Short mmCIF file of C-alpha atoms in Angstrom, two decimals:
data_model
loop_
_atom_site.label_atom_id
_atom_site.label_comp_id
_atom_site.label_asym_id
_atom_site.label_seq_id
_atom_site.Cartn_x
_atom_site.Cartn_y
_atom_site.Cartn_z
CA MET A 1 -6.54 33.54 26.00
CA HIS A 2 -4.83 33.19 22.62
CA ARG A 3 -1.71 31.05 22.78
CA SER A 4 0.08 33.30 20.30
CA ARG A 5 -0.11 36.13 22.82
CA THR A 6 0.28 34.44 26.16
CA THR A 7 1.61 30.89 26.09
CA ALA A 8 2.68 28.10 23.77
CA ARG A 9 0.58 25.47 25.51
CA PRO A 10 -3.02 24.68 24.58
CA CYS A 11 -5.62 26.46 26.68
CA VAL A 12 -8.24 24.65 28.72
CA VAL A 13 -11.58 26.01 27.53
CA LEU A 14 -14.77 25.03 29.37
CA VAL A 15 -18.00 25.79 27.50
CA THR A 16 -21.54 25.43 28.83
CA GLY A 17 -24.44 25.03 26.43
CA ALA A 18 -21.94 23.28 24.16
CA SER A 19 -24.47 20.93 22.56
CA SER A 20 -25.97 23.59 20.29
CA GLY A 21 -25.81 27.11 18.89
CA ILE A 22 -23.35 29.63 20.32
CA GLY A 23 -21.88 27.14 22.78
CA GLU A 24 -21.20 24.61 20.04
CA ALA A 25 -19.69 27.29 17.81
CA THR A 26 -17.41 28.43 20.64
CA ALA A 27 -16.27 24.88 21.35
CA ARG A 28 -15.54 24.30 17.67
CA LEU A 29 -13.53 27.51 17.42
CA ALA A 30 -11.50 26.55 20.49
CA ALA A 31 -10.88 23.17 18.87
CA VAL A 32 -9.58 24.82 15.70
CA ARG A 33 -7.08 26.70 17.91
CA GLY A 34 -5.89 23.37 19.29
CA ASP A 35 -7.23 23.89 22.80
CA HIS A 36 -8.41 21.33 25.34
CA VAL A 37 -12.21 21.59 25.18
CA VAL A 38 -14.51 20.72 28.09
CA LEU A 39 -18.13 20.39 26.95
CA LEU A 40 -21.10 20.93 29.28
CA ALA A 41 -24.82 20.68 28.48
CA ARG A 42 -27.79 18.52 29.43
CA GLY A 43 -27.81 16.34 26.31
CA ALA A 44 -25.13 13.65 26.46
CA ASP A 45 -25.61 12.40 22.90
CA SER A 46 -25.41 15.91 21.46
CA LEU A 47 -22.25 16.57 23.46
CA GLU A 48 -20.66 13.40 22.09
CA ARG A 49 -21.45 14.59 18.56
CA VAL A 50 -19.80 17.94 19.24
CA ALA A 51 -16.81 16.20 20.85
CA VAL A 52 -16.25 14.12 17.72
CA ASP A 53 -16.39 17.28 15.60
CA CYS A 54 -13.98 19.09 17.92
CA GLU A 55 -11.47 16.25 17.76
CA ALA A 56 -11.64 16.29 13.97
CA LEU A 57 -11.09 20.06 14.00
CA GLY A 58 -7.87 19.73 15.99
CA ALA A 59 -8.74 19.92 19.69
CA ALA A 60 -5.89 18.88 21.96
CA SER A 61 -8.48 16.83 23.86
CA THR A 62 -12.17 16.77 24.65
CA LEU A 63 -14.01 16.06 27.89
CA VAL A 64 -17.79 15.54 27.88
CA VAL A 65 -19.58 16.28 31.16
CA PRO A 66 -23.41 16.16 30.90
CA THR A 67 -24.54 18.95 33.22
CA ASP A 68 -27.76 20.73 34.13
CA MET A 69 -26.60 24.28 34.86
CA ALA A 70 -29.60 24.85 37.14
CA ASP A 71 -28.27 22.14 39.48
CA ASP A 72 -25.45 23.60 41.56
CA SER A 73 -24.10 20.20 42.57
CA GLN A 74 -23.80 19.12 38.93
CA VAL A 75 -21.96 22.33 38.04
CA ALA A 76 -19.58 21.81 40.96
CA ALA A 77 -18.89 18.26 39.81
CA ALA A 78 -18.31 19.37 36.21
CA VAL A 79 -15.79 22.05 37.18
CA SER A 80 -14.04 19.57 39.47
CA ALA A 81 -13.85 17.03 36.65
CA ALA A 82 -12.26 19.59 34.33
CA VAL A 83 -9.68 20.61 36.93
CA ALA A 84 -8.96 16.98 37.81
CA ARG A 85 -8.24 16.26 34.15
CA HIS A 86 -6.21 19.36 33.30
CA GLY A 87 -5.13 20.93 36.57
CA ARG A 88 -6.39 24.38 35.59
CA LEU A 89 -8.97 26.42 33.67
CA ASP A 90 -7.96 29.12 31.20
CA VAL A 91 -11.26 30.18 29.62
CA VAL A 92 -14.74 29.50 31.01
CA VAL A 93 -17.71 30.37 28.80
CA GLY A 94 -21.29 30.44 30.10
CA SER A 95 -23.57 30.15 27.09
CA ALA A 96 -26.28 27.74 28.26
CA GLY A 97 -29.73 29.22 27.80
CA VAL A 98 -33.41 28.51 27.19
CA VAL A 99 -36.32 30.71 26.09
CA ALA A 100 -40.02 30.92 26.90
CA TYR A 101 -42.54 32.98 24.92
CA GLY A 102 -45.69 34.24 26.62
CA ARG A 103 -46.88 36.80 29.14
CA ILE A 104 -46.27 36.16 32.82
CA PRO A 105 -49.83 34.92 33.61
CA ASP A 106 -49.71 32.53 30.64
CA VAL A 107 -46.33 30.86 31.26
CA PRO A 108 -46.54 28.03 33.82
CA VAL A 109 -44.65 28.68 37.02
CA ASP A 110 -42.25 25.77 36.55
CA VAL A 111 -41.37 26.92 33.02
CA PHE A 112 -40.84 30.56 34.03
CA ASP A 113 -38.71 29.54 37.00
CA ARG A 114 -36.69 27.14 34.89
CA VAL A 115 -35.78 29.83 32.37
CA VAL A 116 -34.51 32.05 35.17
CA SER A 117 -32.72 29.20 36.96
CA THR A 118 -30.99 28.02 33.78
CA ASN A 119 -30.00 31.38 32.34
CA LEU A 120 -29.32 33.45 35.45
CA LEU A 121 -28.80 31.05 38.35
CA GLY A 122 -26.91 28.70 36.04
CA SER A 123 -24.49 31.56 35.38
CA VAL A 124 -24.26 32.15 39.13
CA ASN A 125 -23.51 28.46 39.69
CA LEU A 126 -20.78 28.57 37.05
CA ALA A 127 -19.19 31.64 38.61
CA ARG A 128 -19.47 30.15 42.09
CA HIS A 129 -17.33 27.15 41.16
CA ALA A 130 -15.11 28.42 38.33
CA LEU A 131 -13.97 31.67 39.93
CA PRO A 132 -12.17 30.07 42.90
CA VAL A 133 -10.13 28.11 40.36
CA LEU A 134 -9.29 31.22 38.31
CA ARG A 135 -8.53 33.25 41.43
CA GLY A 136 -6.18 30.55 42.72
CA GLN A 137 -4.06 30.55 39.58
CA GLY A 138 -1.34 32.97 38.55
CA GLY A 139 0.67 33.23 41.74
CA GLY A 140 -1.78 35.27 43.78
CA GLU A 141 -2.90 37.57 40.95
CA GLY A 142 -5.36 35.10 39.52
CA ALA A 143 -5.36 33.95 35.91
CA GLY A 144 -7.95 33.08 33.31
CA SER A 145 -11.23 34.35 31.90
CA LEU A 146 -14.92 33.91 32.62
CA VAL A 147 -17.18 35.11 29.80
CA LEU A 148 -20.97 35.09 30.17
CA VAL A 149 -23.21 35.26 27.12
CA GLY A 150 -26.14 37.59 27.67
CA SER A 151 -28.35 39.21 25.05
CA VAL A 152 -29.38 42.59 23.74
CA ILE A 153 -32.65 41.66 25.47
CA GLY A 154 -30.73 42.05 28.72
CA HIS A 155 -30.71 45.80 27.98
CA ILE A 156 -34.31 46.31 26.82
CA ALA A 157 -37.82 44.88 27.21
CA VAL A 158 -39.83 43.11 24.52
CA PRO A 159 -43.36 41.67 24.43
CA ASP A 160 -44.11 38.12 25.53
CA MET A 161 -40.58 37.24 26.73
CA ALA A 162 -40.71 38.21 30.40
CA ALA A 163 -38.81 35.21 31.73
CA TYR A 164 -35.99 35.63 29.24
CA VAL A 165 -35.83 39.40 29.74
CA VAL A 166 -35.59 39.02 33.51
CA SER A 167 -32.90 36.34 33.24
CA LYS A 168 -30.72 38.25 30.79
CA TRP A 169 -30.96 41.53 32.71
CA GLY A 170 -29.74 39.48 35.64
CA VAL A 171 -26.78 38.06 33.71
CA ARG A 172 -25.65 41.57 32.80
CA GLY A 173 -25.88 42.67 36.43
CA LEU A 174 -24.03 39.54 37.52
CA VAL A 175 -21.04 40.29 35.30
CA ARG A 176 -20.82 43.83 36.60
CA GLN A 177 -20.98 42.59 40.19
CA LEU A 178 -18.30 39.98 39.56
CA ARG A 179 -15.98 42.65 38.19
CA VAL A 180 -16.37 44.64 41.39
CA ASP A 181 -15.89 41.59 43.60
CA ASN A 182 -12.76 40.38 41.81
CA ARG A 183 -10.77 43.58 41.45
CA ASP A 184 -8.26 42.11 43.90
CA ARG A 185 -7.28 39.53 41.27
CA PRO A 186 -6.14 41.53 38.22
CA GLY A 187 -5.28 38.37 36.33
CA VAL A 188 -8.92 37.24 36.33
CA ARG A 189 -10.76 38.60 33.31
CA LEU A 190 -14.55 38.87 33.40
CA GLY A 191 -16.26 39.35 30.06
CA TYR A 192 -19.78 39.82 28.73
CA VAL A 193 -21.15 39.34 25.22
CA ALA A 194 -24.65 40.49 24.22
CA PRO A 195 -25.75 39.17 20.83
CA GLY A 196 -28.74 40.35 18.87
CA GLY A 197 -30.46 37.84 16.62
CA VAL A 198 -28.43 34.66 16.07
CA ASP A 199 -29.14 31.71 13.78
CA THR A 200 -29.42 28.99 16.43
CA PRO A 201 -32.07 26.39 17.35
CA ILE A 202 -33.04 28.19 20.58
CA TYR A 203 -36.09 29.86 18.99
CA ARG A 204 -37.59 26.65 17.61
CA GLN A 205 -36.87 24.84 20.86
CA ALA A 206 -38.42 27.54 23.04
CA ALA A 207 -41.39 27.08 25.32
CA THR A 208 -44.39 28.68 23.64
CA TYR A 209 -47.47 30.00 25.42
CA GLY A 210 -48.33 32.91 23.15
CA ASP A 211 -50.00 33.28 19.78
CA SER A 212 -46.94 33.02 17.53
CA VAL A 213 -43.63 31.23 17.12
CA GLY A 214 -40.33 32.97 17.82
CA ARG A 215 -37.57 33.51 15.29
CA PRO A 216 -34.22 35.34 15.42
CA PRO A 217 -34.78 39.08 14.93
CA PHE A 218 -33.22 40.81 11.95
CA PRO A 219 -30.32 41.31 11.42
CA VAL A 220 -29.27 37.74 12.15
CA SER A 221 -25.68 36.79 12.96
CA PRO A 222 -24.23 33.30 12.43
CA PRO A 223 -23.21 31.60 15.69
CA GLU A 224 -19.58 31.60 14.59
CA THR A 225 -19.57 35.41 14.72
CA ILE A 226 -20.63 35.33 18.37
CA ALA A 227 -18.07 32.62 19.15
CA ARG A 228 -15.26 34.76 17.74
CA ARG A 229 -16.38 37.67 19.90
CA VAL A 230 -16.60 35.44 22.98
CA LEU A 231 -13.00 34.27 22.66
CA ALA A 232 -11.83 37.80 21.83
CA VAL A 233 -13.55 39.14 24.94
CA ALA A 234 -11.84 36.42 26.97
CA ASP A 235 -8.59 38.28 26.25
CA HIS A 236 -10.02 41.81 26.29
CA PRO A 237 -13.07 41.88 28.60
CA TRP A 238 -13.61 45.64 28.30
CA ARG A 239 -13.90 45.39 24.53
CA GLY A 240 -17.48 46.04 23.46
CA GLY A 241 -19.62 42.99 24.08
CA GLN A 242 -22.53 44.02 21.85
CA VAL A 243 -22.79 41.92 18.68
CA GLY A 244 -25.35 43.12 16.14
CA VAL A 245 -25.48 46.23 13.99
CA SER A 246 -28.84 47.30 15.42
CA ASN A 247 -28.07 46.68 19.11
CA ASP A 248 -26.90 50.20 19.90
CA ALA A 249 -29.88 51.83 18.18
CA ILE A 250 -32.32 49.57 20.03
CA ARG A 251 -30.70 50.27 23.38
CA PHE A 252 -30.68 54.01 22.68
CA GLY A 253 -34.38 53.99 21.88
CA PHE A 254 -35.20 52.03 25.03
CA THR A 255 -33.17 54.35 27.27
CA ALA A 256 -33.51 57.80 25.69
CA LEU A 257 -36.95 57.57 24.07
CA PRO A 258 -38.96 55.19 26.25
CA TRP A 259 -42.36 56.57 25.22
CA VAL A 260 -41.53 56.04 21.55
CA TYR A 261 -39.93 52.65 22.20
CA ASP A 262 -42.90 51.32 24.18
CA ARG A 263 -45.32 52.42 21.47
CA LEU A 264 -43.37 50.82 18.62
CA VAL A 265 -41.79 47.72 20.14
CA GLY A 266 -44.95 45.59 20.03
CA PRO A 267 -45.77 46.02 16.32
CA LEU A 268 -42.11 45.90 15.28
CA PHE A 269 -41.27 42.88 17.41
CA SER A 270 -44.16 40.87 15.99
CA VAL A 271 -42.88 41.50 12.47
CA VAL A 272 -39.10 41.11 12.90
CA ALA A 273 -38.80 38.59 15.77
CA GLN A 274 -41.80 36.28 15.44
CA ASP A 275 -43.15 33.91 12.82
CA LEU A 276 -46.82 34.82 12.38
CA VAL A 277 -47.36 32.15 9.70
CA ALA A 278 -45.93 29.00 11.30
CA PRO A 279 -48.34 26.82 13.29
CA VAL A 280 -48.18 27.39 17.04
CA VAL A 281 -47.54 24.32 19.19
CA ARG A 282 -47.93 25.36 22.82
CA GLY A 283 -45.79 23.62 25.39
CA PRO A 284 -42.54 23.73 27.38
CA GLY A 285 -40.20 23.10 24.46
CA ASN A 286 -36.75 22.20 25.74
CA VAL A 287 -37.02 24.32 28.89
CA LEU A 288 -37.78 21.52 31.34
CA ALA A 289 -35.82 18.77 29.58
CA SER A 290 -33.28 18.54 26.78
CA GLN A 291 -34.65 17.88 23.29
CA GLN A 292 -31.55 16.59 21.60
CA ASP A 293 -33.15 15.96 18.23
CA GLY A 294 -33.47 19.74 17.87
CA ASN A 295 -29.88 20.54 18.83
CA GLY A 296 -27.39 21.75 16.25
CA LEU A 297 -25.12 24.58 15.27
CA ARG A 298 -27.77 26.56 13.37
CA GLY A 299 -31.52 27.08 13.58
CA HIS A 300 -32.37 26.87 9.87
CA GLN A 301 -35.42 29.15 10.03
CA GLY A 302 -34.79 30.61 6.62
CA SER A 303 -34.13 34.13 5.41
CA ALA A 304 -34.97 36.80 7.99
CA LEU A 305 -36.03 39.24 5.27
CA ARG A 306 -38.37 36.68 3.72
CA GLY A 307 -39.78 36.01 7.16
CA ILE A 308 -40.44 39.72 7.67
CA GLY A 309 -42.14 39.88 4.28
CA ALA A 310 -44.36 36.93 5.11
CA ASN A 311 -45.23 38.50 8.46
CA LEU A 312 -46.22 41.79 6.82
CA VAL A 313 -48.50 39.94 4.42
CA GLU A 314 -50.05 38.07 7.36
CA VAL A 315 -50.59 41.32 9.30
CA VAL A 316 -52.42 42.82 6.33
CA ARG A 317 -54.49 39.65 5.90
CA ARG A 318 -55.52 39.66 9.56
CA ARG A 319 -56.49 43.33 9.49
CA MET A 320 -58.58 42.85 6.36
CA ALA A 321 -60.26 39.82 7.92
CA ALA A 322 -60.98 41.79 11.09
CA ARG A 323 -62.52 44.65 9.11
CA GLY A 324 -64.58 42.22 7.08
CA SER A 325 -65.99 40.56 10.17
CA ALA A 326 -66.75 43.92 11.79
CA ARG A 327 -68.86 45.30 8.90
CA PRO A 328 -71.89 43.01 9.27
CA GLN A 329 -71.97 43.68 13.00
CA ALA A 330 -72.06 47.43 12.35
CA GLN A 331 -74.91 47.00 9.84
CA ASP A 332 -76.89 44.79 12.22
CA SER A 333 -76.63 47.39 14.96
#
């Protein structure tokens, strides 16, 4: 809701996942516009850091509300705190998310469930408590925007990311359902943004139960690009929510050529969306609890093209090693 188009007063912008990555970038952009910024995430110290930055960037005000999006009561309290402070909500952005790498049998139940409860049910919790506020504004027509951040992975399937795939498919379905359910309030705008690879810390902070470390897939967008799209979609929810030059091609392959997609996605994904060289440290990452020392605007995993090059070299090395170890066995037989 850009003030130049709708109103002279600052907007009230509530952002979840505001301690890092896309959420932080969105909060900072709202601050530059002079909005009131309400910051939600699990990590209180990280939120305070972002609040200081937002105030320096020109925010009309900041409100820090440490919140676990998987806890419905905490989400309810956070929305209530924002409304108590400002009397309204203009833009609500759901960008909190966590990732787990590994096949379903390998990912512990509590980690798998937590990914789904944070990404999908956290979005449900946000909608449950923010939408009544938006619907009650605007003199019976409703007023304001709810934008949920999904992923291109919510349109496809990829190896070793079952929990994330399930959760992001659910977010996409949730937005579509909310649009149907809220047609009686034309002033309520419901938006969806699906990024491709983004340079954020989420990959390094992910739970890892596979044989490699995740990295943002090429081509990689800066988080500020996604933030700009999020706030644009808040005004124009039917504007395309895909962000990433390869998103449409990937989705086309998944839908129109499934037999080709399924054959190629494994080898391609390992090269463009994983780090085959970095040491693997298995564990829950930040899924079960915030790891604030890893929070930040960007992920700093280096050049995507260099990463792909290093992965290709590693693939060749592994194949040569496998052939070398197989030869003596063949001779012995």
